[in-house]
mmCIF file of N, CA, C and O in Angstrom:
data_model
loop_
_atom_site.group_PDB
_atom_site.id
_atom_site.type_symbol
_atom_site.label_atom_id
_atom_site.label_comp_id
_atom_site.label_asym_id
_atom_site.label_seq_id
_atom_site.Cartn_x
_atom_site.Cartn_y
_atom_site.Cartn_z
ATOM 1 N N UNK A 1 21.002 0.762 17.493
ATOM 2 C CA UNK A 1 19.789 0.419 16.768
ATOM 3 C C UNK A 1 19.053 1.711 16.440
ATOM 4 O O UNK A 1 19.029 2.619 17.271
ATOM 5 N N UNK A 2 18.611 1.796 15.573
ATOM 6 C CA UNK A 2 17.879 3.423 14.908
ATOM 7 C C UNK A 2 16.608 3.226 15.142
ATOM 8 O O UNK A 2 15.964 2.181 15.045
ATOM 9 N N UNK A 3 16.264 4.304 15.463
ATOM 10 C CA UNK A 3 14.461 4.239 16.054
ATOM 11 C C UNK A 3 13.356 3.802 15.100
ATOM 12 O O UNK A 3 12.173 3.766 15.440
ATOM 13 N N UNK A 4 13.944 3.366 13.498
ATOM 14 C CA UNK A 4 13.078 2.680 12.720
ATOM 15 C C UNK A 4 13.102 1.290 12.978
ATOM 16 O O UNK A 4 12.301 0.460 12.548
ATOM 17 N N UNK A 5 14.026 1.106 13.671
ATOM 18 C CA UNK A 5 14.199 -0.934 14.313
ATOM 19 C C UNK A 5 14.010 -1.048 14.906
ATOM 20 O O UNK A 5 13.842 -2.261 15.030
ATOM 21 N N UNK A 6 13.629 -0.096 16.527
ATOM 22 C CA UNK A 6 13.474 0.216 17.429
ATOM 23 C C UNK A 6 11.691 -0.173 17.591
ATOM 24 O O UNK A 6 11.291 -0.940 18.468
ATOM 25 N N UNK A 7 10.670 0.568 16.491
ATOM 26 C CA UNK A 7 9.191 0.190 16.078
ATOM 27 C C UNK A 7 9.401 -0.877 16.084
ATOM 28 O O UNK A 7 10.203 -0.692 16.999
ATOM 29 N N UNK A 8 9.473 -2.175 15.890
ATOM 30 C CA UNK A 8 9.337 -2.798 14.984
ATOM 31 C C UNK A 8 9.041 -3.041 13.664
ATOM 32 O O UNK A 8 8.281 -3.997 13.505
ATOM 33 N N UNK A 9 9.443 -2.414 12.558
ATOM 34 C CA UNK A 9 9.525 -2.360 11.554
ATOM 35 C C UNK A 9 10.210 -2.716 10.797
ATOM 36 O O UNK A 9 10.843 -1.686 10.565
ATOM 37 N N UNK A 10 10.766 -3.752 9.926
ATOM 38 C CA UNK A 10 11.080 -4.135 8.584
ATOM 39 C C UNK A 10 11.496 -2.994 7.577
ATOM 40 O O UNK A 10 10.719 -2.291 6.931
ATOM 41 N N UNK A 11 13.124 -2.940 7.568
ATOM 42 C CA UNK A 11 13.378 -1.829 7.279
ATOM 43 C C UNK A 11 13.487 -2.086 5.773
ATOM 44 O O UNK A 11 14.189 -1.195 5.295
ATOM 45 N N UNK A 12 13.092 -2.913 4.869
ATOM 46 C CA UNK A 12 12.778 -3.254 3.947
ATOM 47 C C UNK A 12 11.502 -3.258 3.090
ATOM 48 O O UNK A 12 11.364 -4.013 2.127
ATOM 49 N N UNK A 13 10.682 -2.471 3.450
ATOM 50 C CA UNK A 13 9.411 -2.725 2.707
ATOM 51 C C UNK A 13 9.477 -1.399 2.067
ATOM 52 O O UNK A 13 8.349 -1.072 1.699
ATOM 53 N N UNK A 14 10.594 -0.290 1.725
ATOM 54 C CA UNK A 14 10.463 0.401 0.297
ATOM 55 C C UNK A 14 10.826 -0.711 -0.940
ATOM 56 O O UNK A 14 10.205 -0.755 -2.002
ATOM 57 N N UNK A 15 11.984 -1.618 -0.570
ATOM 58 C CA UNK A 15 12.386 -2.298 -1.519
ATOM 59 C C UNK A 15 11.203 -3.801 -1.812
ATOM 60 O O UNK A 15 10.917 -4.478 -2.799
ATOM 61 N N UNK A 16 10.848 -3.796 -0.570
ATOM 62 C CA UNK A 16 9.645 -4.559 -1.364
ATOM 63 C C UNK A 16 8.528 -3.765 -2.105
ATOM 64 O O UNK A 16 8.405 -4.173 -3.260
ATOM 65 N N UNK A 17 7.795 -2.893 -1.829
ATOM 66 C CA UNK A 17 7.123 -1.919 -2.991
ATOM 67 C C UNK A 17 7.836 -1.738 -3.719
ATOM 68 O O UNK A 17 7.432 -0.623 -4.052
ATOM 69 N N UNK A 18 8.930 -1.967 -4.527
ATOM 70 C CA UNK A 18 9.134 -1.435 -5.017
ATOM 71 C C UNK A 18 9.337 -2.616 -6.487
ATOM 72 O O UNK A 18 9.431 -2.318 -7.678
ATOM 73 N N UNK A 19 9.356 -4.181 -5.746
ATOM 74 C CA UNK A 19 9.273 -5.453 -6.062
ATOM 75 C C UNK A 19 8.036 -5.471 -6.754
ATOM 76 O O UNK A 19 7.899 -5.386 -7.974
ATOM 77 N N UNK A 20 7.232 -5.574 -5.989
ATOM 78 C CA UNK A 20 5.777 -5.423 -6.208
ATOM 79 C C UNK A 20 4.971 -4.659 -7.432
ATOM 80 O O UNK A 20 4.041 -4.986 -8.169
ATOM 81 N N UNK A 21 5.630 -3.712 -7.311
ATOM 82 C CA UNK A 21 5.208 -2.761 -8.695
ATOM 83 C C UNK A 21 5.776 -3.120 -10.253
ATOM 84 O O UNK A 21 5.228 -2.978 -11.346
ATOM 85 N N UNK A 22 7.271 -3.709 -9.840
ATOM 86 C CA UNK A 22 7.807 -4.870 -10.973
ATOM 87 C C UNK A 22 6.919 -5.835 -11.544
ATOM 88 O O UNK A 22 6.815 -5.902 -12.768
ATOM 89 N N UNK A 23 6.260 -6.602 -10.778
ATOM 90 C CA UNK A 23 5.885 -7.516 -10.496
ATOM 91 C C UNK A 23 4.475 -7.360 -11.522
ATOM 92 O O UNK A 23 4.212 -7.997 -12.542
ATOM 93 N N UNK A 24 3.519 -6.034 -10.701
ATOM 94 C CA UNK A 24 2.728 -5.829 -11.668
ATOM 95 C C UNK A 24 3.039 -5.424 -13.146
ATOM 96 O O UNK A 24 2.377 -5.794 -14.116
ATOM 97 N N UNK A 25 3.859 -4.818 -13.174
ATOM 98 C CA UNK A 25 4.387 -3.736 -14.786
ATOM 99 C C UNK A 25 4.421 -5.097 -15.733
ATOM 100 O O UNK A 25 4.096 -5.100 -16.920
ATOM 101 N N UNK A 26 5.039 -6.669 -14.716
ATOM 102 C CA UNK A 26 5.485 -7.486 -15.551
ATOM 103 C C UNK A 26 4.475 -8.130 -15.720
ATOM 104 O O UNK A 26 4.736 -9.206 -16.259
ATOM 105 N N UNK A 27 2.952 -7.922 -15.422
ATOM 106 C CA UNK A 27 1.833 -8.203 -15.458
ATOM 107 C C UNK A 27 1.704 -9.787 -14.943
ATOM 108 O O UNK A 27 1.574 -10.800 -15.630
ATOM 109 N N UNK A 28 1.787 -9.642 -13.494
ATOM 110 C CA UNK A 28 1.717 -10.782 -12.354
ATOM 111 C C UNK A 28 1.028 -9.617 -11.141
ATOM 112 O O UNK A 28 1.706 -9.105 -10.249
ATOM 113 N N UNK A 29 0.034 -9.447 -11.290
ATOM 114 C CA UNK A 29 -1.197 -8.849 -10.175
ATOM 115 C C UNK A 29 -1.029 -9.694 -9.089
ATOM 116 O O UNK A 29 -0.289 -9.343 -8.170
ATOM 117 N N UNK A 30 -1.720 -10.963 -9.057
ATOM 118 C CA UNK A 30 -1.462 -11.615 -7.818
ATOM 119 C C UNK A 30 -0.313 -11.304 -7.261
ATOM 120 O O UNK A 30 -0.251 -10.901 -6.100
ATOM 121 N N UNK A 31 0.631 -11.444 -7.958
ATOM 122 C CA UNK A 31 2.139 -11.641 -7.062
ATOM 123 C C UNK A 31 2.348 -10.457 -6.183
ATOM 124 O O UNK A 31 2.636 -10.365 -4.990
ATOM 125 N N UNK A 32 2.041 -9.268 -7.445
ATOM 126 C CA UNK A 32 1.932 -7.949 -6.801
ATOM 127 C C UNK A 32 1.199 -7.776 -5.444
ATOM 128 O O UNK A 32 1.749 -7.509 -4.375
ATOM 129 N N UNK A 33 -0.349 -8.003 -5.687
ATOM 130 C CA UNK A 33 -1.025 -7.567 -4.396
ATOM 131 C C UNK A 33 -0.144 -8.454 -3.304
ATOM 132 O O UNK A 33 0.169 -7.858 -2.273
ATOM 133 N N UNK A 34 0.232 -9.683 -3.438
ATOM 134 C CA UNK A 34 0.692 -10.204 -2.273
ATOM 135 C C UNK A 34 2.016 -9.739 -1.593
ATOM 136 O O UNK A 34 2.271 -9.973 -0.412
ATOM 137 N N UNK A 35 2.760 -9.120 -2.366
ATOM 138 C CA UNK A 35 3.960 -8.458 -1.642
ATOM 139 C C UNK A 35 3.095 -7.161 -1.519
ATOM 140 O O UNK A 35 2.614 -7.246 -0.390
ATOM 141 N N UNK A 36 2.695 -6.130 -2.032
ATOM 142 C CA UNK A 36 2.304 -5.014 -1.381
ATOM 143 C C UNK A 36 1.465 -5.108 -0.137
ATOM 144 O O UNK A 36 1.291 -4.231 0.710
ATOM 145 N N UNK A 37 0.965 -6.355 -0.178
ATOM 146 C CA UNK A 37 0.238 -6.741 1.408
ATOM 147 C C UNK A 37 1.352 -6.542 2.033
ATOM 148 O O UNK A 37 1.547 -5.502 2.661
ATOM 149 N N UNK A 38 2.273 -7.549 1.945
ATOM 150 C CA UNK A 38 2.916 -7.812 2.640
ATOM 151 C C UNK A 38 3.708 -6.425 3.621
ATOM 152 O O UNK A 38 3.833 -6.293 4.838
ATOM 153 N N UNK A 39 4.201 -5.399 2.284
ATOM 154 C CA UNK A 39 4.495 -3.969 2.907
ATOM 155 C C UNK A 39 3.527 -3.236 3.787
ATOM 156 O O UNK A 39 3.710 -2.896 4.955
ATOM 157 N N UNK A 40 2.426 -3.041 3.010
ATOM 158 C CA UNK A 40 1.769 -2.335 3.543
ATOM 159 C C UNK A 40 1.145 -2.755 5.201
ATOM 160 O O UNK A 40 0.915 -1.934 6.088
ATOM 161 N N UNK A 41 0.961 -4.286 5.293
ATOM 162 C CA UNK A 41 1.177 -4.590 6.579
ATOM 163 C C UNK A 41 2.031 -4.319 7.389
ATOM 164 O O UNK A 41 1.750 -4.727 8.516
ATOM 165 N N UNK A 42 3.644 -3.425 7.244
ATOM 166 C CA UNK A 42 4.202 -3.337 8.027
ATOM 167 C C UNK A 42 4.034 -2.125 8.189
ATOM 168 O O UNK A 42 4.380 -1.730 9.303
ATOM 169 N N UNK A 43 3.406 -0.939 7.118
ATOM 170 C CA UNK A 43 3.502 0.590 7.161
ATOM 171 C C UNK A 43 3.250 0.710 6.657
ATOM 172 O O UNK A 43 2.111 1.170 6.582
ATOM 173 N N UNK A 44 4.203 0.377 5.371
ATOM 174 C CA UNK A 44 4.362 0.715 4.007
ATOM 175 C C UNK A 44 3.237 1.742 3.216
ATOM 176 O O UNK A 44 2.529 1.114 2.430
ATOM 177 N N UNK A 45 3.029 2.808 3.267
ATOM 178 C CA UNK A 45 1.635 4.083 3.230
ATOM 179 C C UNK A 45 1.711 3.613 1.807
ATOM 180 O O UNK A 45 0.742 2.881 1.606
ATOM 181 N N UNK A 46 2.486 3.734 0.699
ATOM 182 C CA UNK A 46 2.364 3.751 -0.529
ATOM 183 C C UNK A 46 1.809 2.204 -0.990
ATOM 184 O O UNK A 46 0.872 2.227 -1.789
ATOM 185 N N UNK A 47 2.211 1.107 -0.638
ATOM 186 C CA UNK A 47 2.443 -0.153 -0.902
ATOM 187 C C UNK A 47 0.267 -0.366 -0.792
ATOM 188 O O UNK A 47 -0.496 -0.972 -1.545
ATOM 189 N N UNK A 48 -0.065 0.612 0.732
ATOM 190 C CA UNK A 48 -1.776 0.038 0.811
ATOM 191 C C UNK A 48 -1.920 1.159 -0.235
ATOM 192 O O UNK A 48 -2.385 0.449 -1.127
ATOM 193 N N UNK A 49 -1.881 2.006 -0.615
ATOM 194 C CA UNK A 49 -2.480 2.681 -1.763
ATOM 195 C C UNK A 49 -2.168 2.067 -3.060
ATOM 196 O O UNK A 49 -3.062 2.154 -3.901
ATOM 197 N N UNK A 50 -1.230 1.544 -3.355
ATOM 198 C CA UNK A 50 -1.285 0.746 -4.910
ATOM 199 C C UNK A 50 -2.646 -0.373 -4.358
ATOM 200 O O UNK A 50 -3.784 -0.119 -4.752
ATOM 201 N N UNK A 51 -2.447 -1.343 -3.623
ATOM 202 C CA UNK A 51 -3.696 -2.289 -3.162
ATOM 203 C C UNK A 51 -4.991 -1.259 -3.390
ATOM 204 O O UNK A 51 -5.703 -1.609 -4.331
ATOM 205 N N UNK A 52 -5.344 -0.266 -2.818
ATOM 206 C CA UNK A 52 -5.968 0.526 -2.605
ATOM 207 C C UNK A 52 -6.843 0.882 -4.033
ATOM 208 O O UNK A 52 -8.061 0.735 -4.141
ATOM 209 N N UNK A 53 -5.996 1.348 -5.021
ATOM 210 C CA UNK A 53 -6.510 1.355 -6.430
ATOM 211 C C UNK A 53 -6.552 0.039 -7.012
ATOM 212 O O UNK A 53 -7.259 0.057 -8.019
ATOM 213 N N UNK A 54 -6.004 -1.242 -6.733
ATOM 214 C CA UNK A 54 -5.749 -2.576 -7.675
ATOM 215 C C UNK A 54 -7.118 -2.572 -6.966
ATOM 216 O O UNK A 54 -7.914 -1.939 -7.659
ATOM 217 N N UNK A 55 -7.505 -2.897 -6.193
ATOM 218 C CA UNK A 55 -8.997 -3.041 -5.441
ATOM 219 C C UNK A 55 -10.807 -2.383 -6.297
ATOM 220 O O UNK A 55 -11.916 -2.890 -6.463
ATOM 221 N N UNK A 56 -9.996 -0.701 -6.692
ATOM 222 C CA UNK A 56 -11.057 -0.414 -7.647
ATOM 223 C C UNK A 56 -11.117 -0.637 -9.389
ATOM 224 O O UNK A 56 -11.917 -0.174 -10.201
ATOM 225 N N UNK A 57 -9.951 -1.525 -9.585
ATOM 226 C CA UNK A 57 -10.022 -1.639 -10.581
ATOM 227 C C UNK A 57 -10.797 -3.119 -11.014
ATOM 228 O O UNK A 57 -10.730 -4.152 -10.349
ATOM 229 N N UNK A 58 -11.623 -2.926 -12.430
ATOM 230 C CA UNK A 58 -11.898 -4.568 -12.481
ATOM 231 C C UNK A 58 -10.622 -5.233 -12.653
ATOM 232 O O UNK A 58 -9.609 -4.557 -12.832
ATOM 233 N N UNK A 59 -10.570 -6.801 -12.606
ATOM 234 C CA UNK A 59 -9.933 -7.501 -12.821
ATOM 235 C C UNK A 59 -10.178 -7.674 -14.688
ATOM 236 O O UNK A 59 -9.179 -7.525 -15.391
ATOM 237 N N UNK A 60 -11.179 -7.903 -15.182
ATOM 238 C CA UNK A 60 -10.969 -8.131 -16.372
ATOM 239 C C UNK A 60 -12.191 -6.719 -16.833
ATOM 240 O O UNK A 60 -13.063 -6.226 -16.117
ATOM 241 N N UNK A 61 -11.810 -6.366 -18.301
ATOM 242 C CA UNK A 61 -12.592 -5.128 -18.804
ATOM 243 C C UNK A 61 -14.013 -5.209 -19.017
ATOM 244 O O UNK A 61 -14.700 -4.203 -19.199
ATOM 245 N N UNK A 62 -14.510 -6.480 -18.997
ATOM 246 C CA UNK A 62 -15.531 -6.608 -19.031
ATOM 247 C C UNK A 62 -16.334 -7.142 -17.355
ATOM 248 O O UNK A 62 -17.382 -7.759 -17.162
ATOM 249 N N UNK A 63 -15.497 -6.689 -16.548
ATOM 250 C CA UNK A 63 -16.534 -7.011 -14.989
ATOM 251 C C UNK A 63 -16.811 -5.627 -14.759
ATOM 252 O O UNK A 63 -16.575 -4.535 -15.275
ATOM 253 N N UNK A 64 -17.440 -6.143 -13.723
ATOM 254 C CA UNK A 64 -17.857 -4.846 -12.719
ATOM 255 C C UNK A 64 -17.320 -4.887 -11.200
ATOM 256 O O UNK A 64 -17.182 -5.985 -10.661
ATOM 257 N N UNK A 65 -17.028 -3.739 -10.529
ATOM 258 C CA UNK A 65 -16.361 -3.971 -9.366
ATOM 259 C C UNK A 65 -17.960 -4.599 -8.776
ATOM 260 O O UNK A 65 -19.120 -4.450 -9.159
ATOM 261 N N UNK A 66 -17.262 -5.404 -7.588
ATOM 262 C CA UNK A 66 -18.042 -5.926 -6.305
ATOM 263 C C UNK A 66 -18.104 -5.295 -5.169
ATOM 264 O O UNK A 66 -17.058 -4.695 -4.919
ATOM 265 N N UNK A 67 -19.267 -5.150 -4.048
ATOM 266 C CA UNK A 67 -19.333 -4.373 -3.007
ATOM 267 C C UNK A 67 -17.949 -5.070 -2.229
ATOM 268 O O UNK A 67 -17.214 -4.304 -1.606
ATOM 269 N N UNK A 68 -17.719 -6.090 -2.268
ATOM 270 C CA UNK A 68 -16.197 -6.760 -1.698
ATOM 271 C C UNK A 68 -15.474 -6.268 -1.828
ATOM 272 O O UNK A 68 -14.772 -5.809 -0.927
ATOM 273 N N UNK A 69 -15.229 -6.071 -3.511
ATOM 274 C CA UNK A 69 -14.117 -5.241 -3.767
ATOM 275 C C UNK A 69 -14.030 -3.753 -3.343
ATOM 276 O O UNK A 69 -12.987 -3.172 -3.040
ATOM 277 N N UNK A 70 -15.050 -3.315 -3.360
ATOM 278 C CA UNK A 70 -15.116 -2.112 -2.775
ATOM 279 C C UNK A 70 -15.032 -1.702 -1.187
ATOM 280 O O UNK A 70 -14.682 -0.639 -0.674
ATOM 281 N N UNK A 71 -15.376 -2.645 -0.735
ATOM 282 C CA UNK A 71 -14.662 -3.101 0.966
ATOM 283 C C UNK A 71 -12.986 -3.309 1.258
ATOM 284 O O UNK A 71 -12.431 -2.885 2.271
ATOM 285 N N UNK A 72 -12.400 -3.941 0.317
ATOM 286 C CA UNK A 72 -11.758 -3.753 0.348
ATOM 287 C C UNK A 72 -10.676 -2.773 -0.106
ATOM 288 O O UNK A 72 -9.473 -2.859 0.140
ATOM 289 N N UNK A 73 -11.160 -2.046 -0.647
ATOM 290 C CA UNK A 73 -10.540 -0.866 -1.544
ATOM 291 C C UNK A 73 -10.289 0.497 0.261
ATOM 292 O O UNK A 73 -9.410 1.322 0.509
ATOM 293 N N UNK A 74 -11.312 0.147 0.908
ATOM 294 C CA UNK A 74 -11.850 0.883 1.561
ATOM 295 C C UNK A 74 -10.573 0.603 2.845
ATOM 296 O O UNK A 74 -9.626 1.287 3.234
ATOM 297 N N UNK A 75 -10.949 -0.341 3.115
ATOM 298 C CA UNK A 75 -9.521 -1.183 4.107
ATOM 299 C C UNK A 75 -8.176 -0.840 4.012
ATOM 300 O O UNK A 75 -7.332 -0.767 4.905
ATOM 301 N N UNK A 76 -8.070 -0.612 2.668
ATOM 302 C CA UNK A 76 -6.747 -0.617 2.528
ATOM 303 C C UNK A 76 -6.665 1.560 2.244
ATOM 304 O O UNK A 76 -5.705 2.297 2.473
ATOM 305 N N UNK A 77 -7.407 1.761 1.955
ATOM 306 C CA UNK A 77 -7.595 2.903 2.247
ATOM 307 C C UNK A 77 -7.344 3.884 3.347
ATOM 308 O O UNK A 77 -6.830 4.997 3.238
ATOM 309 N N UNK A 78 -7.917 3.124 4.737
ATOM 310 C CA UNK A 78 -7.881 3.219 5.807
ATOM 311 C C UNK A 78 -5.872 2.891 6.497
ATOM 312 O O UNK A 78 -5.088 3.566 7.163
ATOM 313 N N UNK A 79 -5.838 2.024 6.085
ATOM 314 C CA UNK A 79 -4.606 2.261 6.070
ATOM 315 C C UNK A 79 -3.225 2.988 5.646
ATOM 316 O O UNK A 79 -2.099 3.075 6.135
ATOM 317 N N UNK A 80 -3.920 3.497 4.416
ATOM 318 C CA UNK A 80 -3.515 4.961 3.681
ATOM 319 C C UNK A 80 -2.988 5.862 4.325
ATOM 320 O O UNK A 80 -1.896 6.423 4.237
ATOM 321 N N UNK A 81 -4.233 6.015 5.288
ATOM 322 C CA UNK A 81 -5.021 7.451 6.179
ATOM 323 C C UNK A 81 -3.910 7.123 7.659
ATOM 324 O O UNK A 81 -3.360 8.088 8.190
ATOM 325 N N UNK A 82 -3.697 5.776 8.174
ATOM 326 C CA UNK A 82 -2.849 5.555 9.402
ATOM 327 C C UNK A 82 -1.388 5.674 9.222
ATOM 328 O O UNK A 82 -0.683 5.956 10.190
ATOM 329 N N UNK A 83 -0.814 5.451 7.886
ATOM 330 C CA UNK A 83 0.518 5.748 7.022
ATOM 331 C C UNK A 83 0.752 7.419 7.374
ATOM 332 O O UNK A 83 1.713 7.926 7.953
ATOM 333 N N UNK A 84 -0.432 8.067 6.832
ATOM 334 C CA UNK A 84 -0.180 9.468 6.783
ATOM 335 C C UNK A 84 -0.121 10.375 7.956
ATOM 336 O O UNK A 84 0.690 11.291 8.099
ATOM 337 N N UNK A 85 -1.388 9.908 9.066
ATOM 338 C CA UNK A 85 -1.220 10.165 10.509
ATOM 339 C C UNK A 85 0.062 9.799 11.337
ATOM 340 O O UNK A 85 0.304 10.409 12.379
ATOM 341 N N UNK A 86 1.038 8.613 10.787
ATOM 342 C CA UNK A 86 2.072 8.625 11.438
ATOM 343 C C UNK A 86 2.965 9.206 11.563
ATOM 344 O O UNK A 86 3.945 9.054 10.834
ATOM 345 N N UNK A 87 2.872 10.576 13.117
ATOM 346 C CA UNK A 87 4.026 11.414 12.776
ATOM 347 C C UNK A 87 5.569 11.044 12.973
ATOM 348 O O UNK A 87 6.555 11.769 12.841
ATOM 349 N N UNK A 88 5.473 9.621 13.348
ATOM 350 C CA UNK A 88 6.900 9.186 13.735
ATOM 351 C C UNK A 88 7.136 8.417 13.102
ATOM 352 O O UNK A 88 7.853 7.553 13.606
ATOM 353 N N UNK A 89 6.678 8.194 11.506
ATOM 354 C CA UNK A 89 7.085 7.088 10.683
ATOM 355 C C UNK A 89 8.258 7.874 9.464
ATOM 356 O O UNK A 89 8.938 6.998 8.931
ATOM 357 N N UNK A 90 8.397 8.458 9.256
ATOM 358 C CA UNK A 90 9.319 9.304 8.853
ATOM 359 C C UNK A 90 9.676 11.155 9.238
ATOM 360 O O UNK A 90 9.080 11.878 10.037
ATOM 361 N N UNK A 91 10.690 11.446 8.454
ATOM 362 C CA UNK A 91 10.604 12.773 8.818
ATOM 363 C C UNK A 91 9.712 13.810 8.309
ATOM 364 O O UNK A 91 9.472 14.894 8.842
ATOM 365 N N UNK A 92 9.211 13.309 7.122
ATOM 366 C CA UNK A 92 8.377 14.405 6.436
ATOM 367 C C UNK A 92 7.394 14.540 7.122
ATOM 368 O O UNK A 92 7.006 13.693 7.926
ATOM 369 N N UNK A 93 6.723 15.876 6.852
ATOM 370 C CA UNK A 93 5.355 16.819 7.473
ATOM 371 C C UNK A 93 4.091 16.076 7.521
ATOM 372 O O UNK A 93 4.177 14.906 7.149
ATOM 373 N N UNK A 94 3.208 16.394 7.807
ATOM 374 C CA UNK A 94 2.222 15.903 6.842
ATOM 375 C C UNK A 94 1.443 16.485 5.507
ATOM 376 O O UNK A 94 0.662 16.045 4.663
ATOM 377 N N UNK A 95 2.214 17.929 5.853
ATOM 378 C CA UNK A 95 1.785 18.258 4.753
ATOM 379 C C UNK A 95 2.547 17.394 3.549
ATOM 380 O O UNK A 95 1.776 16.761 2.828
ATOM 381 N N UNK A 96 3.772 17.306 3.286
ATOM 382 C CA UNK A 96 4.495 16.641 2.314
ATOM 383 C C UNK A 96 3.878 15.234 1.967
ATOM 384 O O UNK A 96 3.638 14.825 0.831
ATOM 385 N N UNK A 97 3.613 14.401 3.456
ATOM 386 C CA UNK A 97 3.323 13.296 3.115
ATOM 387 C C UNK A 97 1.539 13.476 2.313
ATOM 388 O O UNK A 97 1.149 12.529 1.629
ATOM 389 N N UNK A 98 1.142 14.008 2.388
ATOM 390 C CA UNK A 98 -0.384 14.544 1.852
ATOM 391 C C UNK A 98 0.112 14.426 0.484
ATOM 392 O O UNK A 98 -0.425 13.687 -0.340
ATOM 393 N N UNK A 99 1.105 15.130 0.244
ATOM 394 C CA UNK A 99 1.562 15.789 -1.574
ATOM 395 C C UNK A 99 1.765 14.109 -1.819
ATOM 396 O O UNK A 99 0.900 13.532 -2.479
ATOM 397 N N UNK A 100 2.443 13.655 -1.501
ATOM 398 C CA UNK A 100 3.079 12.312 -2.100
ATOM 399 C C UNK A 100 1.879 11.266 -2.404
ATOM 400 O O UNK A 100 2.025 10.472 -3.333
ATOM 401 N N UNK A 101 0.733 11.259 -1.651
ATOM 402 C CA UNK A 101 -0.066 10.282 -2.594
ATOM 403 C C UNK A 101 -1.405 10.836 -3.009
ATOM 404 O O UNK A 101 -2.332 10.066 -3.263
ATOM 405 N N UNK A 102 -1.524 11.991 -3.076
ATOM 406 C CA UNK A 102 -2.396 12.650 -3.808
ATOM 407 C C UNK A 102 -1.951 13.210 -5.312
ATOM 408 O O UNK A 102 -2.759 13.828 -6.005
#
C-alpha cells in the first residue's frame, strides 16, 4: 500500500478536478462546485481554489457578491493555505507548491 492510501486519501481526486473543470467549461457550475467539493474535501489544494474563485465571482453579471459569499470564498481559501502547508501531501517544496497556485 503507498503512503498516499496509507492517509486516507482517495487517490482519485486529480481526476476528479479535473471532471469538475469539464463540467464548468461545459457551463454546469453547480455540477462543478459539487465535485470540486467533493476533491477538495479530500485535499485536493487546487480543486478548493477553483471553489475559492467560483465563490468571488457573481453568479449572474448583474449581482453583487454577498458577505456569504465572501465567507465562503474565505473557507475554501483556508483550505488552500492547509493543501499548501502539507508537507507530506506530495513531493514538491513549498516553494513549488506556492508557484502552482499563484
Amino acid at each position: 500500500m503507498s503512503d498516499h492510501e496509507q492517509r486516507g486519501r482517495p487517490r482519485a481526486t486529480g481526476g476528479i478536478h479535473v471532471f469538475a473543470c469539464s463540467l464548468h467549461l461545459a457551463n454546469h457550475p453547480e455540477s462543478a462546485r459539487f465535485w470540486w467539493g467533493f476533491a477538495a474535501g479530500a485535499g485536493h489544494g487546487a480543486a478548493a481554489y477553483c471553489l475559492h474563485l467560483q465563490h468571488l465571482l457573481p453568479s449572474a453579471p448583474a449581482q453583487h457578491l454577498t458577505n456569504g459569499e465572501l465567507r465562503e470564498a474565505d473557507v475554501w481559501w483556508e483550505r488552500v493555505e492547509d493543501a499548501l502547508a502539507d508537507t507530506e501531501g506530495d513531493a514538491r517544496n513549498i516553494g513549488e507548491r506556492t508557484t502552482l497556485i499563484s
